[in-house]
Tab-separated table of C-alpha atoms and ligand atoms in Angstrom:
chain	number	residue	atom	x	y	z
A	1	UNK	CA	7.987	-16.273	-13.542
A	2	UNK	CA	11.350	-15.915	-11.788
A	3	UNK	CA	12.954	-12.518	-12.315
A	4	UNK	CA	16.640	-11.593	-12.497
A	5	UNK	CA	16.902	-9.130	-9.659
A	6	UNK	CA	19.935	-6.967	-8.913
A	7	UNK	CA	19.998	-5.775	-5.325
A	8	UNK	CA	22.206	-2.741	-4.890
A	9	UNK	CA	23.373	-1.850	-1.413
A	10	UNK	CA	24.506	1.639	-0.426
A	11	UNK	CA	26.885	2.443	2.407
A	12	UNK	CA	24.558	3.215	5.286
A	13	UNK	CA	23.849	1.616	8.625
A	14	UNK	CA	20.645	0.095	7.199
A	15	UNK	CA	22.803	-2.042	4.856
A	16	UNK	CA	22.245	-4.977	7.214
A	17	UNK	CA	18.564	-4.981	6.200
A	18	UNK	CA	19.617	-5.685	2.599
A	19	UNK	CA	20.471	-9.230	3.698
A	20	UNK	CA	16.777	-9.775	4.499
A	21	UNK	CA	15.809	-8.247	1.177
A	22	UNK	CA	18.017	-10.776	-0.642
A	23	UNK	CA	16.240	-13.526	1.320
A	24	UNK	CA	12.835	-12.094	0.410
A	25	UNK	CA	13.558	-12.374	-3.316
A	26	UNK	CA	15.353	-15.734	-3.258
A	27	UNK	CA	12.556	-17.294	-1.192
A	28	UNK	CA	10.097	-16.178	-3.850
A	29	UNK	CA	12.212	-18.050	-6.423
A	30	UNK	CA	13.890	-15.060	-8.085
A	31	UNK	CA	17.569	-15.021	-9.171
A	32	UNK	CA	19.467	-12.430	-7.177
A	33	UNK	CA	22.829	-10.746	-7.757
A	34	UNK	CA	23.989	-8.342	-5.076
A	35	UNK	CA	26.076	-5.297	-5.945
A	36	UNK	CA	27.194	-3.378	-2.874
A	37	UNK	CA	29.050	-0.097	-3.099
A	38	UNK	CA	32.593	-0.250	-1.657
A	39	UNK	CA	31.398	1.598	1.457
A	40	UNK	CA	28.439	-0.817	1.922
A	41	UNK	CA	31.044	-3.526	2.509
A	42	UNK	CA	32.229	-1.614	5.573
A	43	UNK	CA	28.829	-2.418	7.109
A	44	UNK	CA	28.133	-5.950	5.786
A	45	UNK	CA	30.728	-8.353	4.374
A	46	UNK	CA	30.597	-9.699	0.822
A	47	UNK	CA	30.424	-13.253	2.227
A	48	UNK	CA	26.951	-12.595	3.661
A	49	UNK	CA	25.598	-11.469	0.298
A	50	UNK	CA	27.389	-14.275	-1.569
A	51	UNK	CA	25.942	-16.928	0.739
A	52	UNK	CA	22.410	-15.517	0.601
A	53	UNK	CA	22.335	-14.895	-3.169
A	54	UNK	CA	24.419	-17.895	-4.239
A	55	UNK	CA	26.483	-15.630	-6.526
A	56	UNK	CA	29.890	-13.968	-6.237
A	57	UNK	CA	29.802	-10.348	-5.170
A	58	UNK	CA	31.980	-7.529	-6.440
A	59	UNK	CA	31.910	-3.770	-6.282
A	60	UNK	CA	34.475	-2.872	-8.868
A	61	UNK	CA	34.129	-2.468	-12.635
A	62	UNK	CA	37.598	-4.011	-12.970
A	63	UNK	CA	36.501	-7.376	-11.513
A	64	UNK	CA	35.609	-10.123	-14.035
A	65	UNK	CA	36.555	-7.846	-16.937
A	66	UNK	CA	36.537	-10.845	-19.324
A	67	UNK	CA	32.740	-11.180	-18.698
A	68	UNK	CA	32.173	-7.441	-19.198
A	69	UNK	CA	30.473	-7.552	-15.815
A	70	UNK	CA	30.130	-3.776	-15.551
A	71	UNK	CA	27.404	-3.909	-18.177
A	72	UNK	CA	26.200	-7.530	-18.127
A	73	UNK	CA	24.402	-7.534	-14.748
A	74	UNK	CA	22.555	-4.280	-15.472
A	75	UNK	CA	21.670	-5.248	-19.038
A	76	UNK	CA	20.304	-8.646	-18.033
A	77	UNK	CA	18.335	-7.508	-14.982
A	78	UNK	CA	14.514	-7.521	-14.907
A	79	UNK	CA	14.486	-5.370	-11.779
A	80	UNK	CA	17.054	-3.368	-9.818
A	81	UNK	CA	16.299	-2.581	-6.188
A	82	UNK	CA	18.722	-0.417	-4.199
A	83	UNK	CA	18.339	-0.533	-0.423
A	84	UNK	CA	19.532	1.450	1.353
A	85	UNK	CA	19.982	4.236	-1.189
A	86	UNK	CA	22.148	6.832	0.538
A	87	UNK	CA	22.171	10.567	-0.247
A	88	UNK	CA	25.597	10.167	-1.862
A	89	UNK	CA	24.536	7.206	-4.010
A	90	UNK	CA	21.441	9.072	-5.240
A	91	UNK	CA	23.600	12.126	-6.033
A	92	UNK	CA	25.926	9.940	-8.092
A	93	UNK	CA	22.983	8.283	-9.903
A	94	UNK	CA	21.357	11.675	-10.574
A	95	UNK	CA	24.680	12.912	-11.959
A	96	UNK	CA	24.903	9.934	-14.337
A	97	UNK	CA	28.147	8.738	-12.740
A	98	UNK	CA	29.541	5.249	-13.410
A	99	UNK	CA	32.257	5.227	-10.779
A	100	UNK	CA	31.538	1.795	-9.330
A	101	UNK	CA	29.837	-1.421	-10.446
A	102	UNK	CA	26.432	-0.423	-9.024
A	103	UNK	CA	26.198	2.992	-10.693
A	104	UNK	CA	27.532	1.656	-14.000
A	105	UNK	CA	24.984	-1.199	-13.862
A	106	UNK	CA	22.170	1.330	-13.345
A	107	UNK	CA	23.406	3.370	-16.282
A	108	UNK	CA	23.028	0.471	-18.726
A	109	UNK	CA	19.799	-0.939	-17.272
A	110	UNK	CA	16.514	-0.652	-19.147
A	111	UNK	CA	14.467	-2.459	-16.464
A	112	UNK	CA	12.572	-0.725	-13.618
A	113	UNK	CA	14.872	0.687	-10.923
A	114	UNK	CA	13.526	1.110	-7.390
A	115	UNK	CA	15.462	3.035	-4.751
A	116	UNK	CA	14.665	2.758	-1.045
A	117	UNK	CA	16.370	5.775	0.550
A	118	UNK	CA	17.634	5.718	4.134
A	119	UNK	CA	19.395	8.615	5.822
A	120	UNK	CA	19.018	11.189	8.571
A	121	UNK	CA	16.012	13.491	8.183
A	122	UNK	CA	18.241	16.540	7.598
A	123	UNK	CA	19.954	14.768	4.698
A	124	UNK	CA	16.583	13.628	3.225
A	125	UNK	CA	15.176	17.142	3.469
A	126	UNK	CA	18.320	18.878	2.220
A	127	UNK	CA	17.567	20.778	-1.031
A	128	UNK	CA	20.424	18.925	-2.759
A	129	UNK	CA	18.803	15.557	-1.999
A	130	UNK	CA	15.329	16.875	-2.889
A	131	UNK	CA	16.668	18.011	-6.274
A	132	UNK	CA	18.437	14.688	-6.902
A	133	UNK	CA	15.293	12.723	-6.013
A	134	UNK	CA	13.226	14.921	-8.359
A	135	UNK	CA	15.763	14.351	-11.166
A	136	UNK	CA	15.715	10.589	-10.650
A	137	UNK	CA	11.897	10.486	-10.559
A	138	UNK	CA	11.699	12.578	-13.731
A	139	UNK	CA	13.815	9.920	-15.417
A	140	UNK	CA	11.362	7.168	-14.425
A	141	UNK	CA	13.342	5.809	-11.492
A	142	UNK	CA	11.089	4.951	-8.552
A	143	UNK	CA	12.339	6.583	-5.372
A	144	UNK	CA	10.253	5.114	-2.556
A	145	UNK	CA	9.127	7.394	0.241
A	146	UNK	CA	11.159	6.566	3.356
A	147	UNK	CA	9.427	5.434	6.528
A	148	UNK	CA	9.125	7.727	9.520
A	149	UNK	CA	10.593	6.527	12.781
A	150	UNK	CA	13.728	5.837	14.761
A	151	UNK	CA	16.948	6.645	12.896
A	152	UNK	CA	20.508	5.602	13.723
A	153	UNK	CA	21.146	7.987	16.573
A	154	UNK	CA	18.607	9.396	18.978
A	155	UNK	CA	16.758	11.137	16.165
A	156	UNK	CA	13.389	10.178	14.696
A	157	UNK	CA	11.647	11.394	11.545
A	158	UNK	CA	11.408	10.607	7.833
A	159	UNK	CA	14.482	8.766	6.552
A	160	UNK	CA	14.100	5.283	7.953
A	161	UNK	CA	14.412	2.303	5.602
A	162	UNK	CA	11.045	0.496	5.289
A	163	UNK	CA	11.078	-3.141	6.412
A	164	UNK	CA	12.733	-5.390	3.793
A	165	UNK	CA	9.595	-7.444	3.016
A	166	UNK	CA	7.670	-4.216	2.475
A	167	UNK	CA	10.349	-2.914	0.064
A	168	UNK	CA	10.290	-6.260	-1.766
A	169	UNK	CA	6.490	-6.218	-2.089
A	170	UNK	CA	6.496	-2.641	-3.424
A	171	UNK	CA	9.372	-3.336	-5.825
A	172	UNK	CA	7.610	-6.392	-7.272
A	173	UNK	CA	4.504	-4.239	-7.844
A	174	UNK	CA	6.714	-1.867	-9.859
A	175	UNK	CA	8.090	-4.843	-11.844
A	176	UNK	CA	4.509	-5.926	-12.687
A	177	UNK	CA	2.767	-2.547	-13.142
A	178	UNK	CA	5.660	-0.334	-14.306
A	179	UNK	CA	7.282	2.728	-12.751
A	180	UNK	CA	4.137	4.819	-13.343
A	181	UNK	CA	2.460	2.825	-10.532
A	182	UNK	CA	4.360	5.001	-8.076
A	183	UNK	CA	4.722	8.281	-9.955
A	184	UNK	CA	4.199	11.412	-7.896
A	185	UNK	CA	0.791	12.215	-9.317
A	186	UNK	CA	-0.827	12.636	-5.873
A	187	UNK	CA	1.736	15.122	-4.543
A	188	UNK	CA	0.004	17.633	-2.265
A	189	UNK	CA	-3.261	15.635	-2.174
A	190	UNK	CA	-4.874	14.509	1.040
A	191	UNK	CA	-6.478	11.085	1.081
A	192	UNK	CA	-8.432	9.253	3.764
A	193	UNK	CA	-8.777	5.476	3.626
A	194	UNK	CA	-10.704	3.268	6.025
A	195	UNK	CA	-9.455	-0.305	6.415
A	196	UNK	CA	-10.335	-3.515	8.236
A	197	UNK	CA	-13.473	-4.848	9.870
A	198	UNK	CA	-15.313	-2.938	12.575
A	199	UNK	CA	-15.589	-4.451	16.042
A	200	UNK	CA	-18.927	-4.121	17.814
A	201	UNK	CA	-18.483	-4.979	21.501
A	202	UNK	CA	-20.903	-7.177	23.430
A	203	UNK	CA	-18.963	-6.954	26.658
A	204	UNK	CA	-15.266	-6.373	27.522
A	205	UNK	CA	-14.208	-9.750	26.076
A	206	UNK	CA	-16.663	-10.481	23.249
A	207	UNK	CA	-17.474	-8.691	20.045
A	208	UNK	CA	-19.141	-9.000	16.642
A	209	UNK	CA	-16.798	-8.525	13.690
A	210	UNK	CA	-16.056	-9.873	10.207
A	211	UNK	CA	-13.320	-11.476	8.119
A	212	UNK	CA	-11.823	-8.304	6.615
A	213	UNK	CA	-8.003	-8.340	6.852
A	214	UNK	CA	-7.494	-4.688	5.910
A	215	UNK	CA	-5.032	-5.690	3.173
A	216	UNK	CA	-6.840	-3.963	0.307
A	217	UNK	CA	-7.216	-0.735	2.298
A	218	UNK	CA	-3.523	-0.778	3.234
A	219	UNK	CA	-2.555	-1.536	-0.377
A	220	UNK	CA	-4.534	1.548	-1.455
A	221	UNK	CA	-2.748	3.550	1.223
A	222	UNK	CA	0.637	2.210	0.092
A	223	UNK	CA	0.071	3.283	-3.505
A	224	UNK	CA	-1.231	6.711	-2.450
A	225	UNK	CA	1.768	7.214	-0.127
A	226	UNK	CA	4.195	6.236	-2.888
A	227	UNK	CA	2.393	8.621	-5.256
A	228	UNK	CA	3.222	11.413	-2.824
A	229	UNK	CA	-0.171	11.860	-1.107
A	230	UNK	CA	-0.655	12.763	2.522
A	231	UNK	CA	-2.401	9.611	3.752
A	232	UNK	CA	-4.638	9.064	6.761
A	233	UNK	CA	-5.687	5.486	7.461
A	234	UNK	CA	-8.702	5.051	9.705
A	235	UNK	CA	-7.934	1.583	10.955
A	236	UNK	CA	-10.486	-0.836	12.357
A	237	UNK	CA	-9.480	-4.452	13.129
A	238	UNK	CA	-6.857	-5.690	10.651
A	239	UNK	CA	-4.089	-8.235	10.388
A	240	UNK	CA	-0.692	-6.873	11.445
A	241	UNK	CA	0.296	-4.834	8.362
A	242	UNK	CA	3.265	-2.514	7.739
A	243	UNK	CA	2.415	1.169	7.958
A	244	UNK	CA	2.646	2.827	4.521
A	245	UNK	CA	5.451	5.410	4.459
A	246	UNK	CA	4.453	8.620	6.215
A	247	UNK	CA	0.813	7.567	6.725
A	248	UNK	CA	-1.050	8.707	9.830
A	249	UNK	CA	-2.930	5.907	11.552
A	250	UNK	CA	-6.178	6.773	13.312
A	251	UNK	CA	-7.498	3.764	15.236
A	252	UNK	CA	-11.300	3.425	15.153
A	253	UNK	CA	-12.728	0.077	16.146
A	254	UNK	CA	-16.524	0.319	16.125
A	255	UNK	CA	-18.719	1.659	13.319
A	256	UNK	CA	-19.601	4.684	15.467
A	257	UNK	CA	-15.912	5.446	16.151
A	258	UNK	CA	-15.155	4.973	12.469
A	259	UNK	CA	-17.942	7.383	11.491
A	260	UNK	CA	-16.664	10.022	13.919
A	261	UNK	CA	-13.131	9.660	12.509
A	262	UNK	CA	-14.336	9.811	8.893
A	263	UNK	CA	-16.456	12.892	9.614
A	264	UNK	CA	-13.433	14.607	11.133
A	265	UNK	CA	-10.813	13.683	8.535
A	266	UNK	CA	-12.987	13.897	5.381
A	267	UNK	CA	-13.396	17.658	5.915
A	268	UNK	CA	-10.360	18.674	3.882
A	269	UNK	CA	-9.725	15.435	1.975
A	270	UNK	CA	-9.383	15.234	-1.804
A	271	UNK	CA	-10.337	11.552	-1.774
A	272	UNK	CA	-12.119	9.316	0.748
A	273	UNK	CA	-12.036	5.560	0.196
A	274	UNK	CA	-14.318	3.406	2.332
A	275	UNK	CA	-12.468	0.081	2.183
A	276	UNK	CA	-13.489	-0.905	5.718
A	277	UNK	CA	-16.056	-3.646	6.198
A	278	UNK	CA	-18.485	-1.809	8.450
A	279	UNK	CA	-20.916	-3.859	10.557
A	280	UNK	CA	-24.481	-3.033	9.616
A	281	UNK	CA	-25.687	-3.652	13.204
A	282	UNK	CA	-24.266	-3.357	16.715
A	283	UNK	CA	-25.501	-4.711	20.054
A	284	UNK	CA	-27.947	-2.285	21.655
A	285	UNK	CA	-26.090	-2.433	24.937
A	286	UNK	CA	-22.454	-3.380	25.392
A	287	UNK	CA	-22.208	-4.772	28.936
A	288	UNK	CA	-19.679	-3.026	31.159
A	289	UNK	CA	-18.580	-6.319	32.738
A	290	UNK	CA	-18.328	-9.810	31.302
A	291	UNK	CA	-21.750	-11.362	30.721
A	292	UNK	CA	-22.055	-14.583	32.735
A	293	UNK	CA	-23.812	-17.692	31.505
A	294	UNK	CA	-26.911	-18.452	33.601
A	295	UNK	CA	-26.940	-15.089	35.358
A	296	UNK	CA	-30.518	-13.947	36.052
A	297	UNK	CA	-30.318	-10.550	34.457
A	298	UNK	CA	-28.712	-11.578	31.144
A	299	UNK	CA	-30.092	-13.709	28.368
A	300	UNK	CA	-27.164	-14.780	26.227
A	301	UNK	CA	-29.237	-16.780	23.760
A	302	UNK	CA	-30.512	-13.715	21.914
A	303	UNK	CA	-28.838	-10.502	20.920
A	304	UNK	CA	-30.670	-7.250	20.539
A	305	UNK	CA	-29.108	-5.253	17.728
A	306	UNK	CA	-29.532	-1.766	16.399
A	307	UNK	CA	-28.585	-0.439	12.980
A	308	UNK	CA	-25.300	1.396	12.438
A	309	UNK	CA	-25.221	4.559	10.342
A	310	UNK	CA	-24.270	4.109	6.692
A	311	UNK	CA	-21.013	6.081	6.708
A	312	UNK	CA	-20.482	6.045	2.941
A	313	UNK	CA	-24.030	7.141	2.074
A	314	UNK	CA	-23.869	9.838	4.773
A	315	UNK	CA	-20.605	11.146	3.311
A	316	UNK	CA	-22.206	11.523	-0.121
A	317	UNK	CA	-25.130	13.400	1.498
A	318	UNK	CA	-22.684	15.680	3.350
A	319	UNK	CA	-21.049	16.504	0.016
A	320	UNK	CA	-24.445	17.236	-1.559
A	321	UNK	CA	-25.246	19.524	1.383
A	322	UNK	CA	-21.947	21.381	0.943
A	323	UNK	CA	-20.531	20.196	4.291
A	324	UNK	CA	-17.529	18.750	2.462
A	325	UNK	CA	-15.910	19.948	-0.742
A	326	UNK	CA	-17.923	19.213	-3.901
A	327	UNK	CA	-14.694	18.032	-5.590
A	328	UNK	CA	-13.930	15.350	-3.001
A	329	UNK	CA	-13.918	11.974	-4.744
A	330	UNK	CA	-15.788	9.325	-2.721
A	331	UNK	CA	-15.054	5.638	-3.313
A	332	UNK	CA	-16.830	2.576	-1.928
A	333	UNK	CA	-16.481	-1.179	-1.979
A	334	UNK	CA	-19.046	-3.929	-2.389
A	335	UNK	CA	-18.222	-7.463	-1.315
A	336	UNK	CA	-20.956	-9.571	-2.870
A	337	UNK	CA	-21.692	-13.307	-2.960
A	338	UNK	CA	-24.620	-13.148	-5.399
A	339	UNK	CA	-27.847	-15.135	-4.860
A	340	UNK	CA	-30.756	-16.788	-6.795
A	341	UNK	CA	-31.901	-13.477	-8.214
A	342	UNK	CA	-28.745	-11.466	-8.899
A	343	UNK	CA	-25.071	-11.908	-9.747
A	344	UNK	CA	-22.401	-10.160	-7.630
A	345	UNK	CA	-22.003	-7.569	-10.413
A	346	UNK	CA	-25.762	-6.800	-10.467
A	347	UNK	CA	-25.658	-6.349	-6.677
A	348	UNK	CA	-22.663	-4.035	-7.107
A	349	UNK	CA	-24.445	-1.894	-9.710
A	350	UNK	CA	-27.445	-1.488	-7.373
A	351	UNK	CA	-25.116	-0.643	-4.468
A	352	UNK	CA	-23.384	2.103	-6.465
A	353	UNK	CA	-26.789	3.685	-7.163
A	354	UNK	CA	-27.901	3.255	-3.532
A	355	UNK	CA	-24.769	4.766	-1.988
A	356	UNK	CA	-24.283	7.512	-4.569
A	357	UNK	CA	-20.469	7.350	-4.510
A	358	UNK	CA	-18.322	8.151	-7.567
A	359	UNK	CA	-16.539	4.824	-7.882
A	360	UNK	CA	-17.243	1.382	-6.458
A	361	UNK	CA	-14.992	-1.660	-6.429
A	362	UNK	CA	-17.249	-4.718	-6.562
A	363	UNK	CA	-15.710	-8.041	-5.494
A	364	UNK	CA	-17.269	-11.482	-5.706
A	365	UNK	CA	-16.557	-13.018	-2.290
A	366	UNK	CA	-17.337	-16.349	-0.611
A	367	UNK	CA	-15.649	-19.754	-1.092
A	368	UNK	CA	-12.485	-18.325	0.499
A	369	UNK	CA	-12.151	-15.554	-2.102
A	370	UNK	CA	-10.821	-12.064	-1.331
A	371	UNK	CA	-11.020	-11.862	2.490
A	372	UNK	CA	-7.548	-12.406	3.936
A	373	UNK	CA	-6.163	-13.404	0.521
A	374	UNK	CA	-3.213	-11.896	-1.328
A	375	UNK	CA	-5.220	-11.462	-4.523
A	376	UNK	CA	-8.397	-9.684	-5.446
A	377	UNK	CA	-10.551	-9.306	-8.585
A	378	UNK	CA	-13.872	-7.800	-9.612
A	379	UNK	CA	-15.290	-4.809	-11.408
A	380	UNK	CA	-14.685	-1.112	-11.091
A	381	UNK	CA	-17.950	0.762	-11.483
A	382	UNK	CA	-17.835	4.465	-12.319
A	383	UNK	CA	-21.071	6.380	-11.813
A	384	UNK	CA	-20.945	8.471	-15.019
A	385	UNK	CA	-24.192	10.044	-16.297
A	386	UNK	CA	-26.544	7.744	-14.370
A	387	UNK	CA	-25.601	5.589	-11.392
A	388	UNK	CA	-27.720	2.615	-12.523
A	389	UNK	CA	-25.860	2.465	-15.839
A	390	UNK	CA	-22.243	2.727	-14.704
A	391	UNK	CA	-19.121	2.330	-16.767
A	392	UNK	CA	-17.938	-1.200	-15.908
A	393	UNK	CA	-14.229	-2.066	-16.034
A	394	UNK	CA	-13.298	-5.646	-15.311
A	395	UNK	CA	-10.385	-5.996	-12.882
A	396	UNK	CA	-8.596	-9.285	-13.389
A	397	UNK	CA	-7.270	-11.370	-10.525
A	398	UNK	CA	-4.050	-9.913	-9.199
A	399	UNK	CA	-2.239	-8.890	-6.037
A	400	UNK	CA	-4.084	-6.292	-3.969
A	401	UNK	CA	-1.331	-3.727	-4.709
A	402	UNK	CA	-2.002	-4.080	-8.453
A	403	UNK	CA	-5.747	-3.666	-7.851
A	404	UNK	CA	-4.902	-0.553	-5.804
A	405	UNK	CA	-2.833	0.830	-8.711
A	406	UNK	CA	-5.797	0.359	-11.082
A	407	UNK	CA	-8.173	1.928	-8.575
A	408	UNK	CA	-5.942	4.978	-8.118
A	409	UNK	CA	-5.640	5.363	-11.899
A	410	UNK	CA	-9.460	5.465	-12.054
A	411	UNK	CA	-9.692	7.861	-9.093
A	412	UNK	CA	-7.122	10.206	-10.641
A	413	UNK	CA	-9.060	10.221	-13.923
A	414	UNK	CA	-12.098	11.415	-11.949
A	415	UNK	CA	-9.990	14.008	-10.087
A	416	UNK	CA	-8.641	15.392	-13.345
A	417	UNK	CA	-12.153	15.678	-14.785
A	418	UNK	CA	-13.300	17.919	-11.893
B	501	CTP	N1	-20.429	1.019	4.501
B	501	CTP	C1	-20.539	2.117	5.313
B	501	CTP	N2	-21.315	2.087	6.422
B	501	CTP	C2	-22.031	0.980	6.735
B	501	CTP	C3	-21.951	-0.156	5.882
B	501	CTP	C4	-21.134	-0.094	4.766
B	501	CTP	O1	-19.905	3.136	5.024
B	501	CTP	N3	-22.779	0.971	7.797
B	501	CTP	C5	-19.590	1.106	3.286
B	501	CTP	C6	-18.445	0.101	3.207
B	501	CTP	O2	-17.244	0.646	3.723
B	501	CTP	C7	-18.327	-0.136	1.708
B	501	CTP	C8	-19.764	0.054	1.202
B	501	CTP	O3	-20.426	0.827	2.202
B	501	CTP	O4	-17.536	0.822	1.079
B	501	CTP	C9	-20.530	-1.210	0.974
B	501	CTP	O5	-20.465	-2.016	2.137
B	501	CTP	P1	-21.448	-3.263	2.273
B	501	CTP	O6	-21.267	-3.865	3.612
B	501	CTP	O7	-21.239	-4.132	1.069
B	501	CTP	O8	-22.818	-2.494	2.109
B	501	CTP	P2	-24.178	-2.549	2.869
B	501	CTP	O9	-24.781	-1.187	2.759
B	501	CTP	O10	-23.979	-3.097	4.231
B	501	CTP	O11	-25.026	-3.512	1.960
B	501	CTP	P3	-25.585	-4.997	2.181
B	501	CTP	O12	-25.252	-5.413	3.579
B	501	CTP	O13	-27.021	-4.836	1.922
B	501	CTP	O14	-24.900	-5.804	1.105
């Protein structure tokens, strides 16, 4: 269903990215009104926003007074997204000011409000900004974590505006799931998430892999990052995906590399989620140079394979042995097609018992479902008293970010029980 989206634009150099954000929403069929602050118009002209949104643009509460515009746009909005949100704009919002059309619109709005801050690292980390952000979050306003990277001058660090499509995707998740999707409930927690399909080399140009896109793993990382966690993504082969704000990326292509990375990073983690599709087998020998067809010493018609370690099951054993913290929550996935004897859910229940993890997301795959798709569905299985009789929660088809929100809610329930 099309939403009425108000895009607020603060006066920062990243204001030019707001033009792309307007495009993102209009191309998805939503109705967009842009409200820049007066200083935002020093960076991007009103004509740009008018052309892209198809609506007149004003900054002043005294424009269109006959339509009571200073309250109408905010009252009618389904979603307000402010990008970039400057330190000054957040201070004015935290102070409850209504000194321009954008702040007065926010004051009357009852819809979700999502702010995407952008500023120099010193401004972001200044205690005044920290206090304003905390105030806004306490009031249910979603303040996204800024990206880390190149800022306006020569400086780099936290404070960069995430890419517009990424902001749009996160803001729509808030519109669907509510502001609690990105509350700061994982502040101070360390989470490790594996994502993508492993790559098992045959020679320098060929490999065995699978259809995993890494989207579900990255969606889990996005939600954890926006909930304030310190996120490490152990990334196998994925589609190009935006890095969740502040996340550390550890590349690990093969199952053996992935295991080494998990073993290292799980040590002090509160949660480990094995979303990667790990190859069960790898070629016994990866040739150092390209294998040639018809060469005497290579037979390319058969492949000798050897089994990879089961990283998830090993992690559970390490926890049992006390090598990692007993309170670490361990989460697995099961992508199942079902067969003559068992449904995907029955396979998932057996896999939960076999792996011994605390929570398992079971997806029915095949026929183009799940892999590389925007949406996911399935069942969340919580081990409970006995692993072969888990608590089963059906997860209805929805965007992978929404599935990630539900999974984190379940993980946090387990964390709070420990
Ligand atoms: N997994 C793992 N190490 C492996 C294989 C799988 O850690 N060598 C993890 C995956 O990351 C996932 C879960 O185990 O979280 C289930 O993966 P899946 O491939 O479905 O399990 P398998 O044990 O390979 O079961 P099967 O091939 O029999 O379905």
